[in-house]
């Protein structure tokens, strides 16, 4: 079962920042927070992941609260191509064998003109 | 680099027939996953391989589904016999795995329709 809670859907105007929240109140110390997105008719695409520090890459920023019970994915300047379902996933740290990704139902982000 | 390749892209079969899906992971990736995604839901893990060994197949309906990865590279997923509720997109993913957390790369999937 997914260990995260996300809003079902969100809207964002093109050019504005999209802030997607995720609750993971039962996360343990050896679990990462991963974000994937799935554009229509494609396979999921990795965005970013983090353990306890905030992370930034060319796609997005990940803000994790100090208690690690929630996080926010930030797309700084959303475009129409960012319209997708965004999945927040809690993933166990690898221990010699890659751990699985357990997907929930995600947040459907609609970017509009 | 080349991504995860899956074939076919689409398949339509009648119930009780059998079907097979093929996956070629990214070169050098030891871990391979098969996921099932029913319309409107997130992907659900069916089976995970590490090289040619099964790591997790707890959610694989073993009475009708089977998967193999004989040489630790390509993998096939088979359904025999198919049921209407097997209509879904079947996604293959691969990752380096090991001691460091690494991202999983997904293929485009095979859309199966059972009629």
PDB file of C-alpha atoms in Angstrom:
ATOM      1  CA  UNK A   1       0.000   0.000   0.000  1.00  0.00           C
ATOM      2  CA  UNK A   2       1.124   3.530  -0.772  1.00  0.00           C
ATOM      3  CA  UNK A   3       2.379   5.379   2.313  1.00  0.00           C
ATOM      4  CA  UNK A   4       1.613   8.842   0.966  1.00  0.00           C
ATOM      5  CA  UNK A   5      -1.402  11.142   0.670  1.00  0.00           C
ATOM      6  CA  UNK A   6      -1.735  13.629  -2.175  1.00  0.00           C
ATOM      7  CA  UNK A   7      -4.549  15.853  -3.446  1.00  0.00           C
ATOM      8  CA  UNK A   8      -6.417  14.293  -6.330  1.00  0.00           C
ATOM      9  CA  UNK A   9      -6.011  17.245  -8.666  1.00  0.00           C
ATOM     10  CA  UNK A  10      -4.569  20.745  -8.943  1.00  0.00           C
ATOM     11  CA  UNK A  11      -4.564  23.549 -11.480  1.00  0.00           C
ATOM     12  CA  UNK A  12      -1.736  25.955 -12.232  1.00  0.00           C
ATOM     13  CA  UNK A  13      -1.434  28.867 -14.645  1.00  0.00           C
ATOM     14  CA  UNK A  14       1.372  28.630 -17.171  1.00  0.00           C
ATOM     15  CA  UNK A  15       4.478  30.501 -16.031  1.00  0.00           C
ATOM     16  CA  UNK A  16       3.547  30.299 -12.389  1.00  0.00           C
ATOM     17  CA  UNK A  17       5.091  28.005  -9.806  1.00  0.00           C
ATOM     18  CA  UNK A  18       3.295  24.715  -9.210  1.00  0.00           C
ATOM     19  CA  UNK A  19       3.513  23.521  -5.605  1.00  0.00           C
ATOM     20  CA  UNK A  20       2.453  19.911  -5.143  1.00  0.00           C
ATOM     21  CA  UNK A  21       2.087  18.743  -1.529  1.00  0.00           C
ATOM     22  CA  UNK A  22       2.522  15.242  -0.168  1.00  0.00           C
ATOM     23  CA  UNK A  23       1.955  13.817   3.305  1.00  0.00           C
ATOM     24  CA  UNK A  24       4.023  10.854   4.454  1.00  0.00           C
ATOM     25  CA  UNK A  25       3.538  10.905   8.208  1.00  0.00           C
ATOM     26  CA  UNK A  26       4.681   7.300   8.761  1.00  0.00           C
ATOM     27  CA  UNK A  27       7.992   7.642   6.901  1.00  0.00           C
ATOM     28  CA  UNK A  28      10.918   5.942   8.605  1.00  0.00           C
ATOM     29  CA  UNK A  29      14.524   7.044   8.854  1.00  0.00           C
ATOM     30  CA  UNK A  30      15.743   4.772   6.058  1.00  0.00           C
ATOM     31  CA  UNK A  31      13.154   5.845   3.511  1.00  0.00           C
ATOM     32  CA  UNK A  32      13.553   8.364   0.726  1.00  0.00           C
ATOM     33  CA  UNK A  33      10.902  10.606  -0.792  1.00  0.00           C
ATOM     34  CA  UNK A  34      10.745  10.158  -4.562  1.00  0.00           C
ATOM     35  CA  UNK A  35       8.720  12.049  -7.123  1.00  0.00           C
ATOM     36  CA  UNK A  36       7.729  10.711 -10.526  1.00  0.00           C
ATOM     37  CA  UNK A  37       5.358  12.062 -13.111  1.00  0.00           C
ATOM     38  CA  UNK A  38       3.390  10.394 -15.864  1.00  0.00           C
ATOM     39  CA  UNK A  39       2.398  12.256 -18.967  1.00  0.00           C
ATOM     40  CA  UNK A  40      -0.556  10.811 -20.852  1.00  0.00           C
ATOM     41  CA  UNK A  41       0.240   7.530 -22.664  1.00  0.00           C
ATOM     42  CA  UNK A  42       3.827   7.448 -21.427  1.00  0.00           C
ATOM     43  CA  UNK A  43       5.635   5.560 -18.690  1.00  0.00           C
ATOM     44  CA  UNK A  44       6.428   7.304 -15.414  1.00  0.00           C
ATOM     45  CA  UNK A  45       9.416   9.667 -15.472  1.00  0.00           C
ATOM     46  CA  UNK A  46      11.743  10.295 -12.547  1.00  0.00           C
ATOM     47  CA  UNK A  47      11.818  13.884 -11.283  1.00  0.00           C
ATOM     48  CA  UNK A  48      13.741  14.104  -8.024  1.00  0.00           C
ATOM     49  CA  UNK A  49      14.300  12.424  -4.692  1.00  0.00           C
ATOM     50  CA  UNK A  50      15.570  13.336  -1.251  1.00  0.00           C
ATOM     51  CA  UNK A  51      16.172  12.007   2.247  1.00  0.00           C
ATOM     52  CA  UNK A  52      15.988  14.989   4.590  1.00  0.00           C
ATOM     53  CA  UNK A  53      17.665  17.924   2.882  1.00  0.00           C
ATOM     54  CA  UNK A  54      16.003  20.058   0.269  1.00  0.00           C
ATOM     55  CA  UNK A  55      17.009  19.121  -3.246  1.00  0.00           C
ATOM     56  CA  UNK A  56      17.021  20.937  -6.583  1.00  0.00           C
ATOM     57  CA  UNK A  57      17.710  19.795 -10.113  1.00  0.00           C
ATOM     58  CA  UNK A  58      16.970  21.075 -13.591  1.00  0.00           C
ATOM     59  CA  UNK A  59      13.374  19.912 -13.399  1.00  0.00           C
ATOM     60  CA  UNK A  60      12.189  20.810  -9.914  1.00  0.00           C
ATOM     61  CA  UNK A  61      12.859  21.502  -6.256  1.00  0.00           C
ATOM     62  CA  UNK A  62      11.927  19.236  -3.372  1.00  0.00           C
ATOM     63  CA  UNK A  63      11.244  20.737   0.035  1.00  0.00           C
ATOM     64  CA  UNK A  64      11.076  18.242   2.922  1.00  0.00           C
ATOM     65  CA  UNK A  65       9.857  19.399   6.320  1.00  0.00           C
ATOM     66  CA  UNK A  66      12.199  19.050   9.264  1.00  0.00           C
ATOM     67  CA  UNK A  67      10.139  16.217  10.771  1.00  0.00           C
ATOM     68  CA  UNK A  68      10.041  14.555   7.309  1.00  0.00           C
ATOM     69  CA  UNK A  69       6.306  13.978   7.578  1.00  0.00           C
ATOM     70  CA  UNK A  70       5.508  15.995   4.479  1.00  0.00           C
ATOM     71  CA  UNK A  71       7.118  17.419   1.382  1.00  0.00           C
ATOM     72  CA  UNK A  72       6.403  19.748  -1.500  1.00  0.00           C
ATOM     73  CA  UNK A  73       7.467  19.410  -5.102  1.00  0.00           C
ATOM     74  CA  UNK A  74       7.955  22.769  -6.784  1.00  0.00           C
ATOM     75  CA  UNK A  75       7.932  23.304 -10.529  1.00  0.00           C
ATOM     76  CA  UNK A  76       9.213  26.896 -10.649  1.00  0.00           C
ATOM     77  CA  UNK A  77       7.747  27.954 -13.994  1.00  0.00           C
ATOM     78  CA  UNK A  78       5.074  25.509 -15.090  1.00  0.00           C
ATOM     79  CA  UNK A  79       4.442  25.010 -18.805  1.00  0.00           C
ATOM     80  CA  UNK A  80       1.690  23.179 -20.639  1.00  0.00           C
ATOM     81  CA  UNK A  81       4.065  20.242 -21.057  1.00  0.00           C
ATOM     82  CA  UNK A  82       4.097  19.807 -17.284  1.00  0.00           C
ATOM     83  CA  UNK A  83       0.465  18.663 -17.362  1.00  0.00           C
ATOM     84  CA  UNK A  84       0.676  15.145 -15.932  1.00  0.00           C
ATOM     85  CA  UNK A  85      -0.046  12.933 -12.944  1.00  0.00           C
ATOM     86  CA  UNK A  86       2.555  13.470 -10.231  1.00  0.00           C
ATOM     87  CA  UNK A  87       3.337  10.629  -7.844  1.00  0.00           C
ATOM     88  CA  UNK A  88       4.952  11.073  -4.442  1.00  0.00           C
ATOM     89  CA  UNK A  89       6.541   7.798  -3.309  1.00  0.00           C
ATOM     90  CA  UNK A  90       8.239   6.711  -0.115  1.00  0.00           C
ATOM     91  CA  UNK A  91      10.988   4.297  -1.039  1.00  0.00           C
ATOM     92  CA  UNK A  92      13.154   2.207   1.224  1.00  0.00           C
ATOM     93  CA  UNK A  93      16.876   2.822   0.960  1.00  0.00           C
ATOM     94  CA  UNK A  94      18.603   0.139  -1.112  1.00  0.00           C
ATOM     95  CA  UNK A  95      20.192  -2.624   0.943  1.00  0.00           C
ATOM     96  CA  UNK A  96      22.077  -4.469  -1.741  1.00  0.00           C
ATOM     97  CA  UNK A  97      18.891  -5.016  -3.687  1.00  0.00           C
ATOM     98  CA  UNK A  98      17.019  -2.145  -5.283  1.00  0.00           C
ATOM     99  CA  UNK A  99      13.857  -1.393  -3.388  1.00  0.00           C
ATOM    100  CA  UNK A 100      10.498  -1.209  -5.144  1.00  0.00           C
ATOM    101  CA  UNK A 101       8.457   1.867  -5.966  1.00  0.00           C
ATOM    102  CA  UNK A 102       4.905   1.725  -4.603  1.00  0.00           C
ATOM    103  CA  UNK A 103       2.656   4.141  -6.467  1.00  0.00           C
ATOM    104  CA  UNK A 104      -0.539   5.699  -5.128  1.00  0.00           C
ATOM    105  CA  UNK A 105      -3.072   7.505  -7.275  1.00  0.00           C
ATOM    106  CA  UNK A 106      -1.041  10.733  -7.497  1.00  0.00           C
ATOM    107  CA  UNK A 107      -2.033  14.335  -8.180  1.00  0.00           C
ATOM    108  CA  UNK A 108      -3.325  15.268 -11.595  1.00  0.00           C
ATOM    109  CA  UNK A 109      -1.776  18.657 -12.410  1.00  0.00           C
ATOM    110  CA  UNK A 110      -3.444  20.661 -15.137  1.00  0.00           C
ATOM    111  CA  UNK A 111      -1.443  23.627 -16.422  1.00  0.00           C
ATOM    112  CA  UNK A 112      -3.603  26.201 -18.189  1.00  0.00           C
ATOM    113  CA  UNK A 113      -2.996  29.261 -20.348  1.00  0.00           C
TER     114      UNK A 113
ATOM    115  CA  UNK B   1      21.595   6.246 -23.965  1.00  0.00           C
ATOM    116  CA  UNK B   2      18.848   3.937 -25.160  1.00  0.00           C
ATOM    117  CA  UNK B   3      15.849   3.656 -22.884  1.00  0.00           C
ATOM    118  CA  UNK B   4      13.790   0.685 -21.783  1.00  0.00           C
ATOM    119  CA  UNK B   5      12.297  -0.993 -24.837  1.00  0.00           C
ATOM    120  CA  UNK B   6       8.961  -2.798 -24.733  1.00  0.00           C
ATOM    121  CA  UNK B   7       6.972  -4.612 -27.360  1.00  0.00           C
ATOM    122  CA  UNK B   8       4.363  -4.785 -28.607  1.00  0.00           C
ATOM    123  CA  UNK B   9       2.919  -1.319 -27.931  1.00  0.00           C
ATOM    124  CA  UNK B  10      -0.657  -2.526 -28.247  1.00  0.00           C
ATOM    125  CA  UNK B  11      -2.326  -5.912 -28.091  1.00  0.00           C
ATOM    126  CA  UNK B  12      -5.950  -6.971 -28.351  1.00  0.00           C
ATOM    127  CA  UNK B  13      -6.895 -10.546 -27.466  1.00  0.00           C
ATOM    128  CA  UNK B  14     -10.001 -12.466 -26.559  1.00  0.00           C
ATOM    129  CA  UNK B  15     -10.524 -13.737 -23.040  1.00  0.00           C
ATOM    130  CA  UNK B  16      -8.981 -17.113 -22.328  1.00  0.00           C
ATOM    131  CA  UNK B  17      -6.256 -16.530 -24.926  1.00  0.00           C
ATOM    132  CA  UNK B  18      -2.620 -16.182 -23.941  1.00  0.00           C
ATOM    133  CA  UNK B  19      -0.310 -13.222 -24.506  1.00  0.00           C
ATOM    134  CA  UNK B  20       3.338 -12.367 -23.944  1.00  0.00           C
ATOM    135  CA  UNK B  21       5.117  -9.046 -23.475  1.00  0.00           C
ATOM    136  CA  UNK B  22       8.805  -8.423 -23.975  1.00  0.00           C
ATOM    137  CA  UNK B  23      11.133  -5.967 -22.232  1.00  0.00           C
ATOM    138  CA  UNK B  24      14.739  -5.002 -22.922  1.00  0.00           C
ATOM    139  CA  UNK B  25      16.104  -2.946 -20.018  1.00  0.00           C
ATOM    140  CA  UNK B  26      18.834  -0.344 -20.144  1.00  0.00           C
ATOM    141  CA  UNK B  27      22.230  -1.967 -20.611  1.00  0.00           C
ATOM    142  CA  UNK B  28      23.922  -2.758 -17.317  1.00  0.00           C
ATOM    143  CA  UNK B  29      20.781  -2.433 -15.200  1.00  0.00           C
ATOM    144  CA  UNK B  30      20.601  -5.336 -12.796  1.00  0.00           C
ATOM    145  CA  UNK B  31      17.092  -4.659 -11.521  1.00  0.00           C
ATOM    146  CA  UNK B  32      14.010  -5.118 -13.676  1.00  0.00           C
ATOM    147  CA  UNK B  33      10.394  -4.466 -12.684  1.00  0.00           C
ATOM    148  CA  UNK B  34       7.061  -5.314 -14.272  1.00  0.00           C
ATOM    149  CA  UNK B  35       4.119  -3.113 -13.313  1.00  0.00           C
ATOM    150  CA  UNK B  36       0.432  -3.307 -14.183  1.00  0.00           C
ATOM    151  CA  UNK B  37      -1.473  -0.038 -14.556  1.00  0.00           C
ATOM    152  CA  UNK B  38      -5.255  -0.184 -14.761  1.00  0.00           C
ATOM    153  CA  UNK B  39      -6.951   2.905 -16.183  1.00  0.00           C
ATOM    154  CA  UNK B  40      -7.227   5.664 -13.594  1.00  0.00           C
ATOM    155  CA  UNK B  41      -4.890   3.997 -11.099  1.00  0.00           C
ATOM    156  CA  UNK B  42      -1.211   4.196 -10.299  1.00  0.00           C
ATOM    157  CA  UNK B  43       1.125   1.411 -11.441  1.00  0.00           C
ATOM    158  CA  UNK B  44       1.117  -1.743  -9.301  1.00  0.00           C
ATOM    159  CA  UNK B  45       4.244  -3.872  -9.000  1.00  0.00           C
ATOM    160  CA  UNK B  46       3.826  -7.406 -10.318  1.00  0.00           C
ATOM    161  CA  UNK B  47       7.359  -8.735 -10.084  1.00  0.00           C
ATOM    162  CA  UNK B  48      10.906  -7.524  -9.467  1.00  0.00           C
ATOM    163  CA  UNK B  49      14.078  -9.235 -10.685  1.00  0.00           C
ATOM    164  CA  UNK B  50      17.638  -8.715  -9.519  1.00  0.00           C
ATOM    165  CA  UNK B  51      19.730 -10.077 -12.389  1.00  0.00           C
ATOM    166  CA  UNK B  52      17.916 -13.346 -13.169  1.00  0.00           C
ATOM    167  CA  UNK B  53      16.552 -13.964  -9.671  1.00  0.00           C
ATOM    168  CA  UNK B  54      13.120 -12.981  -8.372  1.00  0.00           C
ATOM    169  CA  UNK B  55      13.202 -10.454  -5.522  1.00  0.00           C
ATOM    170  CA  UNK B  56       9.471  -9.821  -5.099  1.00  0.00           C
ATOM    171  CA  UNK B  57       6.534 -11.508  -6.805  1.00  0.00           C
ATOM    172  CA  UNK B  58       4.052 -11.186  -3.968  1.00  0.00           C
ATOM    173  CA  UNK B  59       1.442  -9.406  -6.105  1.00  0.00           C
ATOM    174  CA  UNK B  60       1.807 -11.571  -9.199  1.00  0.00           C
ATOM    175  CA  UNK B  61      -1.332 -13.689  -9.844  1.00  0.00           C
ATOM    176  CA  UNK B  62       0.670 -16.857 -10.259  1.00  0.00           C
ATOM    177  CA  UNK B  63      -2.245 -18.959 -11.446  1.00  0.00           C
ATOM    178  CA  UNK B  64      -2.229 -17.074 -14.751  1.00  0.00           C
ATOM    179  CA  UNK B  65       0.794 -14.760 -14.837  1.00  0.00           C
ATOM    180  CA  UNK B  66       4.410 -15.799 -15.262  1.00  0.00           C
ATOM    181  CA  UNK B  67       7.625 -13.918 -15.908  1.00  0.00           C
ATOM    182  CA  UNK B  68      11.190 -14.839 -16.583  1.00  0.00           C
ATOM    183  CA  UNK B  69      14.539 -13.182 -17.056  1.00  0.00           C
ATOM    184  CA  UNK B  70      16.698 -16.129 -18.032  1.00  0.00           C
ATOM    185  CA  UNK B  71      20.016 -14.447 -18.811  1.00  0.00           C
ATOM    186  CA  UNK B  72      19.594 -11.476 -16.511  1.00  0.00           C
ATOM    187  CA  UNK B  73      18.909  -9.106 -19.382  1.00  0.00           C
ATOM    188  CA  UNK B  74      15.657  -9.317 -21.402  1.00  0.00           C
ATOM    189  CA  UNK B  75      12.444 -10.337 -19.715  1.00  0.00           C
ATOM    190  CA  UNK B  76       9.073 -11.685 -20.796  1.00  0.00           C
ATOM    191  CA  UNK B  77       5.756 -11.483 -18.981  1.00  0.00           C
ATOM    192  CA  UNK B  78       3.046 -13.962 -19.943  1.00  0.00           C
ATOM    193  CA  UNK B  79      -0.644 -14.188 -19.186  1.00  0.00           C
ATOM    194  CA  UNK B  80      -2.415 -17.492 -19.742  1.00  0.00           C
ATOM    195  CA  UNK B  81      -5.403 -17.521 -19.855  1.00  0.00           C
ATOM    196  CA  UNK B  82      -6.326 -13.844 -19.993  1.00  0.00           C
ATOM    197  CA  UNK B  83      -9.357 -12.405 -18.236  1.00  0.00           C
ATOM    198  CA  UNK B  84     -11.268  -9.225 -18.958  1.00  0.00           C
ATOM    199  CA  UNK B  85      -9.853  -7.618 -15.813  1.00  0.00           C
ATOM    200  CA  UNK B  86      -6.307  -8.021 -17.179  1.00  0.00           C
ATOM    201  CA  UNK B  87      -6.965  -5.113 -19.538  1.00  0.00           C
ATOM    202  CA  UNK B  88      -4.301  -2.609 -18.534  1.00  0.00           C
ATOM    203  CA  UNK B  89      -0.979  -1.076 -19.489  1.00  0.00           C
ATOM    204  CA  UNK B  90       1.980  -3.289 -18.603  1.00  0.00           C
ATOM    205  CA  UNK B  91       5.058  -1.259 -17.781  1.00  0.00           C
ATOM    206  CA  UNK B  92       8.631  -2.472 -17.577  1.00  0.00           C
ATOM    207  CA  UNK B  93      11.263  -0.519 -15.664  1.00  0.00           C
ATOM    208  CA  UNK B  94      14.914  -1.003 -14.864  1.00  0.00           C
ATOM    209  CA  UNK B  95      17.462   0.464 -12.482  1.00  0.00           C
ATOM    210  CA  UNK B  96      21.077  -0.038 -11.512  1.00  0.00           C
ATOM    211  CA  UNK B  97      20.079  -1.002  -7.982  1.00  0.00           C
ATOM    212  CA  UNK B  98      22.687  -1.922  -5.437  1.00  0.00           C
ATOM    213  CA  UNK B  99      23.901   0.099  -2.535  1.00  0.00           C
ATOM    214  CA  UNK B 100      22.990   3.557  -3.730  1.00  0.00           C
ATOM    215  CA  UNK B 101      19.495   4.764  -4.396  1.00  0.00           C
ATOM    216  CA  UNK B 102      19.055   5.104  -8.097  1.00  0.00           C
ATOM    217  CA  UNK B 103      16.142   6.076 -10.244  1.00  0.00           C
ATOM    218  CA  UNK B 104      14.074   3.560 -12.149  1.00  0.00           C
ATOM    219  CA  UNK B 105      13.591   4.167 -15.858  1.00  0.00           C
ATOM    220  CA  UNK B 106      10.282   3.131 -17.393  1.00  0.00           C
ATOM    221  CA  UNK B 107       9.390   1.986 -20.866  1.00  0.00           C
ATOM    222  CA  UNK B 108       6.333   3.280 -22.718  1.00  0.00           C
ATOM    223  CA  UNK B 109       4.350   0.198 -21.832  1.00  0.00           C
ATOM    224  CA  UNK B 110       2.182  -2.330 -23.623  1.00  0.00           C
ATOM    225  CA  UNK B 111      -1.522  -1.571 -23.675  1.00  0.00           C
ATOM    226  CA  UNK B 112      -3.482  -4.821 -23.434  1.00  0.00           C
ATOM    227  CA  UNK B 113      -7.173  -5.000 -24.220  1.00  0.00           C
ATOM    228  CA  UNK B 114      -8.988  -8.235 -23.431  1.00  0.00           C
ATOM    229  CA  UNK B 115     -12.388  -8.581 -25.132  1.00  0.00           C
TER     230      UNK B 115
END
